[in-house]
Amino acid sequence: MALNLVKQNKAFGGWVKQFSHTSKVLGDLEMKFSVFLPAQSENSKVPVVYYLSGLTCTDENFTTKAGAQRRAAELGFALVAPDTSPRGANIEGEDESYDFGSGAGFYVDATTDKWKKNYNMYSYVTDELPSLIASELPVDDSRKAVSGHSMGGHGSLITALKNPGMFKCATAFAPIANPMNCQWGQKAFTGYLGEDKSAWAKYDASELVKSYEGPQLPIFADQGLADNFYPDQLLSENFIEAAKTNDKVDVEFRFQEGYDHSYYTMATFIDDHLDFIAKHI
C-alpha cells in the first residue's frame, strides 16, 4: 500500500485517520494528510470533499477545529485535508516567514529555480493526492467537491476554475480572492512564479472566473465582517464583480456580521457548506 497509517481515532461512527506517503511531485518528500471516513464507506464508495487549509496550517487544523465530522457522517462524505506545503525541503529561507515557504505553498506550481523542485502544491492537490486517494481509499472520485479557508479558499476557487468538471462545486471561507492585488499574494507569486504577472493571473480566482468555460460551477463562500484581513488581503468584492461577467459560474457570497478569520467562524458555518455540497455532489 502506498499509504502509511500514522494514527486513527473513532469519530461519529467512522474514523479520522492520518496517513503519510512519499510525494513525487514535491520532490520525493514525505507528506501527511488527514481523512475522515464515515461509516458508510465500510460498505460502498462515498463522495469526497477536499479541504485546503490556510497560512501556517497543517492537515490537522481543519480536522481538529472545524467540527466537520458530525455533519459529514450524516451525509456520508469523506473529508480529505492535505498539508499546506512541502515539509523538510531544506531550502534556504523557507522557514523565515509565516506567509511564504513552509506552511504557505499557495497551491501553485513554482517555476522559479529555487522552489520548482518541491513547491508544486497545485499538482499535488489536483492530481497526485486525488489519484492516490481514489486508488487506496473507499471514495467515489467522480463525486468530489473542494473547499478551503483563506489561502486554502484561494486554492479551492482556483482548482475548481482551472479544472472544469473535476469538482461538482467549490466553497470557501474568507478566500484570498484576488491575490495579484494583495500583499500576501504578491509576495508568494513573486517568490514562486517570478515577476511575470501573466503567470500570476493563472492562479488568481478573480482573473480565472472571467474566462471559465465548462459545466456550470456552483460556488458558495462566507466572509466575516470582523475579519482583520478583510478587505485588504482578501478582496472579496473583486471576485464577486468578476464573477458577474460569466454566466457559467453561480456565486453565493455571504457576509457575516461580527465573525472573524478564525476557526470559530468556520465551525459556525461548516454545516451550511457541507449541505451546499450535498446539493451538488
Coordinates of C-alpha atoms in Angstrom, one line a residue:
M1 CA 0.0 0.0 0.0
A2 CA 1.3 3.5 -0.9
L3 CA -0.1 5.0 2.3
N4 CA 1.3 4.6 5.8
L5 CA -1.2 4.9 8.6
V6 CA 0.2 7.3 11.3
K7 CA -2.8 7.4 13.7
Q8 CA -6.5 6.9 13.8
N9 CA -9.4 7.9 16.0
K10 CA -13.0 6.8 16.1
A11 CA -15.5 9.6 15.4
F12 CA -19.2 9.7 14.8
G13 CA -19.3 6.1 13.7
G14 CA -16.4 6.5 11.3
W15 CA -12.7 7.1 11.5
V16 CA -10.4 10.1 11.4
K17 CA -7.1 8.8 10.0
Q18 CA -3.8 10.5 9.4
F19 CA -1.6 9.0 6.6
S20 CA 1.9 9.7 5.3
H21 CA 3.3 9.0 1.9
T22 CA 6.1 9.9 -0.4
S23 CA 5.2 12.6 -2.9
K24 CA 6.8 12.5 -6.3
V25 CA 5.6 15.9 -7.4
L26 CA 7.0 17.5 -4.3
G27 CA 10.5 16.2 -4.8
D28 CA 10.1 12.8 -3.0
L29 CA 9.3 14.4 0.3
E30 CA 7.2 12.8 2.9
M31 CA 3.7 14.3 3.1
K32 CA 0.9 13.8 5.6
F33 CA -2.8 14.2 5.2
S34 CA -5.8 13.6 7.3
V35 CA -9.1 11.9 6.2
F36 CA -12.4 11.3 7.8
L37 CA -14.1 8.1 6.5
P38 CA -17.8 7.8 7.5
A39 CA -19.3 4.5 8.5
Q40 CA -21.0 4.3 5.0
S41 CA -17.5 3.8 3.5
E42 CA -17.3 0.4 5.0
N43 CA -20.0 -0.8 2.6
S44 CA -19.5 1.3 -0.5
K45 CA -17.5 4.2 -2.0
V46 CA -18.6 7.6 -0.7
P47 CA -18.3 11.2 -2.1
V48 CA -15.3 13.1 -1.1
V49 CA -14.7 16.7 -0.1
Y50 CA -11.1 18.1 -0.3
Y51 CA -10.4 20.8 2.2
L52 CA -7.5 23.2 1.7
S53 CA -6.2 25.0 4.7
G54 CA -4.7 28.4 5.1
L55 CA -1.3 30.0 6.0
T56 CA 0.6 28.3 8.8
C57 CA -1.7 25.3 8.9
T58 CA -1.1 21.6 8.6
D59 CA -3.6 18.8 7.8
E60 CA -4.7 18.8 11.4
N61 CA -6.1 22.3 11.8
F62 CA -9.3 21.7 9.9
T63 CA -9.5 18.1 11.2
T64 CA -9.4 19.1 14.9
K65 CA -11.0 22.6 14.9
A66 CA -13.7 22.9 12.2
G67 CA -16.2 20.4 13.7
A68 CA -17.0 19.0 10.3
Q69 CA -17.1 15.3 11.0
R70 CA -20.6 15.2 12.6
R71 CA -22.4 16.5 9.5
A72 CA -20.1 14.6 7.2
A73 CA -21.0 11.4 9.0
E74 CA -24.7 12.2 8.5
L75 CA -24.2 13.0 4.8
G76 CA -21.9 10.1 4.2
F77 CA -19.0 12.2 3.0
A78 CA -15.3 11.5 3.2
L79 CA -13.2 14.6 4.2
V80 CA -9.6 14.9 3.0
A81 CA -7.3 17.6 4.4
P82 CA -3.8 17.8 2.9
D83 CA -1.0 19.8 4.3
T84 CA -0.4 23.4 3.1
S85 CA 3.2 23.0 1.8
P86 CA 6.0 20.5 1.4
R87 CA 8.0 19.9 4.6
G88 CA 11.7 19.4 5.1
A89 CA 12.8 20.6 1.7
N90 CA 15.7 22.4 3.4
I91 CA 15.5 25.4 1.0
E92 CA 17.3 28.5 2.3
G93 CA 14.7 30.9 3.7
E94 CA 11.7 28.5 3.7
D95 CA 11.1 28.9 7.4
E96 CA 11.8 32.6 7.7
S97 CA 8.2 34.0 7.5
Y98 CA 4.7 32.7 8.1
D99 CA 3.3 33.8 4.7
F100 CA 5.9 32.2 2.4
G101 CA 7.7 28.8 2.3
S102 CA 6.8 26.2 4.9
G103 CA 3.0 26.3 5.6
A104 CA 2.4 28.7 2.7
G105 CA 2.6 26.8 -0.5
F106 CA -0.3 28.9 -2.0
Y107 CA -1.5 25.9 -4.1
V108 CA 0.7 26.9 -7.1
D109 CA 3.3 25.0 -9.1
A110 CA 6.5 27.0 -8.6
T111 CA 8.6 27.9 -11.7
T112 CA 11.5 29.8 -10.1
D113 CA 14.7 27.8 -9.8
K114 CA 14.9 27.8 -6.0
W115 CA 11.3 26.4 -5.5
K116 CA 10.3 24.5 -8.5
K117 CA 11.6 21.1 -7.4
N118 CA 9.5 20.9 -4.3
Y119 CA 6.8 23.6 -4.2
N120 CA 4.2 22.1 -6.6
M121 CA 1.1 22.1 -4.4
Y122 CA -1.2 22.7 -7.3
S123 CA -0.3 19.4 -8.9
Y124 CA -0.3 17.8 -5.6
V125 CA -3.9 18.7 -4.7
T126 CA -5.3 18.3 -8.2
D127 CA -3.5 15.2 -9.4
E128 CA -1.2 13.2 -7.2
L129 CA -3.2 13.3 -4.0
P130 CA -6.7 12.6 -5.6
S131 CA -5.2 9.8 -7.6
L132 CA -3.7 8.3 -4.5
I133 CA -7.0 8.7 -2.5
A134 CA -9.0 7.1 -5.3
S135 CA -6.8 4.1 -5.6
E136 CA -6.3 3.5 -1.9
L137 CA -9.4 4.6 -0.1
P138 CA -13.2 3.9 -0.5
V139 CA -14.1 7.1 -2.2
D140 CA -16.1 7.8 -5.4
D141 CA -13.7 10.0 -7.4
S142 CA -16.5 11.0 -9.8
R143 CA -18.3 12.7 -6.9
K144 CA -16.0 15.2 -5.3
A145 CA -16.0 18.9 -4.2
V146 CA -13.4 21.3 -2.9
S147 CA -13.4 23.8 0.0
G148 CA -10.9 25.9 1.9
H149 CA -10.1 28.7 4.2
S150 CA -8.1 31.9 3.4
M151 CA -5.1 30.7 1.4
G152 CA -7.0 27.5 1.1
G153 CA -10.1 29.4 0.0
H154 CA -7.9 30.7 -2.8
G155 CA -6.8 27.2 -3.5
S156 CA -10.4 25.9 -3.6
L157 CA -11.5 28.6 -6.1
I158 CA -8.6 28.2 -8.5
T159 CA -8.6 24.4 -8.5
A160 CA -12.3 24.4 -9.4
L161 CA -11.9 27.1 -12.0
K162 CA -8.8 25.7 -13.6
N163 CA -10.3 22.2 -13.9
P164 CA -13.8 22.3 -15.3
G165 CA -15.8 19.3 -14.3
M166 CA -13.3 18.0 -11.8
F167 CA -15.2 19.2 -8.8
K168 CA -19.0 19.3 -8.6
C169 CA -18.8 22.6 -6.7
A170 CA -16.5 24.7 -4.6
T171 CA -16.9 26.5 -1.3
A172 CA -14.6 28.9 0.6
F173 CA -14.2 30.7 3.9
A174 CA -12.6 34.1 3.7
P175 CA -10.7 33.3 0.5
I176 CA -7.8 35.3 -0.8
A177 CA -9.9 36.1 -3.8
N178 CA -7.6 38.4 -5.8
P179 CA -4.0 37.5 -4.8
M180 CA -2.4 39.5 -7.6
N181 CA -3.6 42.7 -5.8
C182 CA -2.8 41.9 -2.2
Q183 CA 0.5 41.8 -0.2
W184 CA 0.1 38.0 0.6
G185 CA -0.4 37.1 -3.0
Q186 CA 2.2 39.4 -4.4
K187 CA 4.9 38.1 -2.1
A188 CA 4.1 34.5 -2.8
F189 CA 3.6 34.8 -6.5
T190 CA 6.9 36.7 -6.9
G191 CA 8.8 34.1 -4.9
Y192 CA 7.2 31.0 -6.6
L193 CA 6.4 32.3 -10.1
G194 CA 8.8 35.2 -10.7
E195 CA 7.9 38.8 -11.9
D196 CA 5.7 37.9 -14.9
K197 CA 2.2 38.9 -13.9
S198 CA 0.7 36.9 -16.7
A199 CA 1.9 33.8 -14.8
W200 CA 0.3 35.2 -11.6
A201 CA -3.1 35.5 -13.4
K202 CA -3.2 31.7 -14.0
Y203 CA -3.6 31.3 -10.2
D204 CA -5.9 34.2 -9.4
A205 CA -9.6 33.4 -9.0
S206 CA -10.7 36.9 -9.9
E207 CA -8.9 36.5 -13.3
L208 CA -9.8 32.9 -13.9
V209 CA -13.5 33.3 -13.2
K210 CA -13.8 35.7 -16.2
S211 CA -12.8 33.1 -18.7
Y212 CA -14.1 29.9 -17.1
E213 CA -15.7 27.6 -19.6
G214 CA -17.2 24.2 -18.7
P215 CA -20.0 22.7 -16.7
Q216 CA -22.0 25.1 -14.6
L217 CA -19.9 25.7 -11.5
P218 CA -21.7 26.5 -8.2
I219 CA -19.6 28.4 -5.7
F220 CA -20.5 29.2 -2.1
A221 CA -18.5 31.5 0.3
D222 CA -18.6 33.1 3.7
Q223 CA -16.7 36.2 4.7
G224 CA -16.7 37.6 8.3
L225 CA -17.0 41.4 8.5
A226 CA -14.9 41.4 11.7
D227 CA -12.1 39.7 9.9
N228 CA -8.9 41.7 10.4
F229 CA -7.7 40.7 6.9
Y230 CA -10.8 42.0 5.2
P231 CA -10.9 43.7 2.8
D232 CA -7.2 44.5 2.2
Q233 CA -5.8 41.0 1.9
L234 CA -8.9 39.1 0.8
L235 CA -10.6 41.5 -1.8
S236 CA -13.9 39.6 -1.8
E237 CA -15.7 42.2 -3.9
N238 CA -13.2 41.9 -6.7
F239 CA -14.1 38.3 -7.2
I240 CA -17.8 38.9 -6.8
E241 CA -17.7 41.6 -9.5
A242 CA -15.6 39.5 -11.9
A243 CA -17.9 36.5 -11.5
K244 CA -20.8 38.6 -12.7
T245 CA -19.3 38.7 -16.1
N246 CA -19.6 34.9 -16.6
D247 CA -22.9 33.1 -16.5
K248 CA -21.2 29.7 -16.3
V249 CA -20.4 30.4 -12.6
D250 CA -23.1 30.7 -9.9
V251 CA -21.7 32.5 -6.9
E252 CA -23.4 32.9 -3.5
F253 CA -21.1 35.0 -1.3
R254 CA -22.3 35.8 2.2
F255 CA -21.0 38.4 4.6
Q256 CA -21.3 37.6 8.2
E257 CA -21.6 40.4 10.8
G258 CA -19.3 40.1 13.8
Y259 CA -17.4 37.0 12.5
D260 CA -13.6 37.0 12.1
H261 CA -10.8 35.0 10.4
S262 CA -10.7 32.2 13.0
Y263 CA -11.9 28.6 13.1
Y264 CA -14.8 29.7 15.3
T265 CA -16.3 31.2 12.1
M266 CA -15.6 28.1 10.2
A267 CA -17.1 25.9 12.9
T268 CA -20.2 28.1 12.9
F269 CA -20.9 27.8 9.2
I270 CA -19.3 24.4 8.2
D271 CA -22.7 22.6 8.1
D272 CA -24.0 25.2 5.6
H273 CA -21.0 24.5 3.4
L274 CA -21.5 20.7 3.6
D275 CA -25.2 21.0 2.9
F276 CA -24.4 23.1 -0.1
I277 CA -22.0 20.5 -1.3
A278 CA -24.7 17.8 -0.7
K279 CA -27.0 19.5 -3.2
H280 CA -24.4 19.2 -6.0
I281 CA -22.2 16.2 -5.3

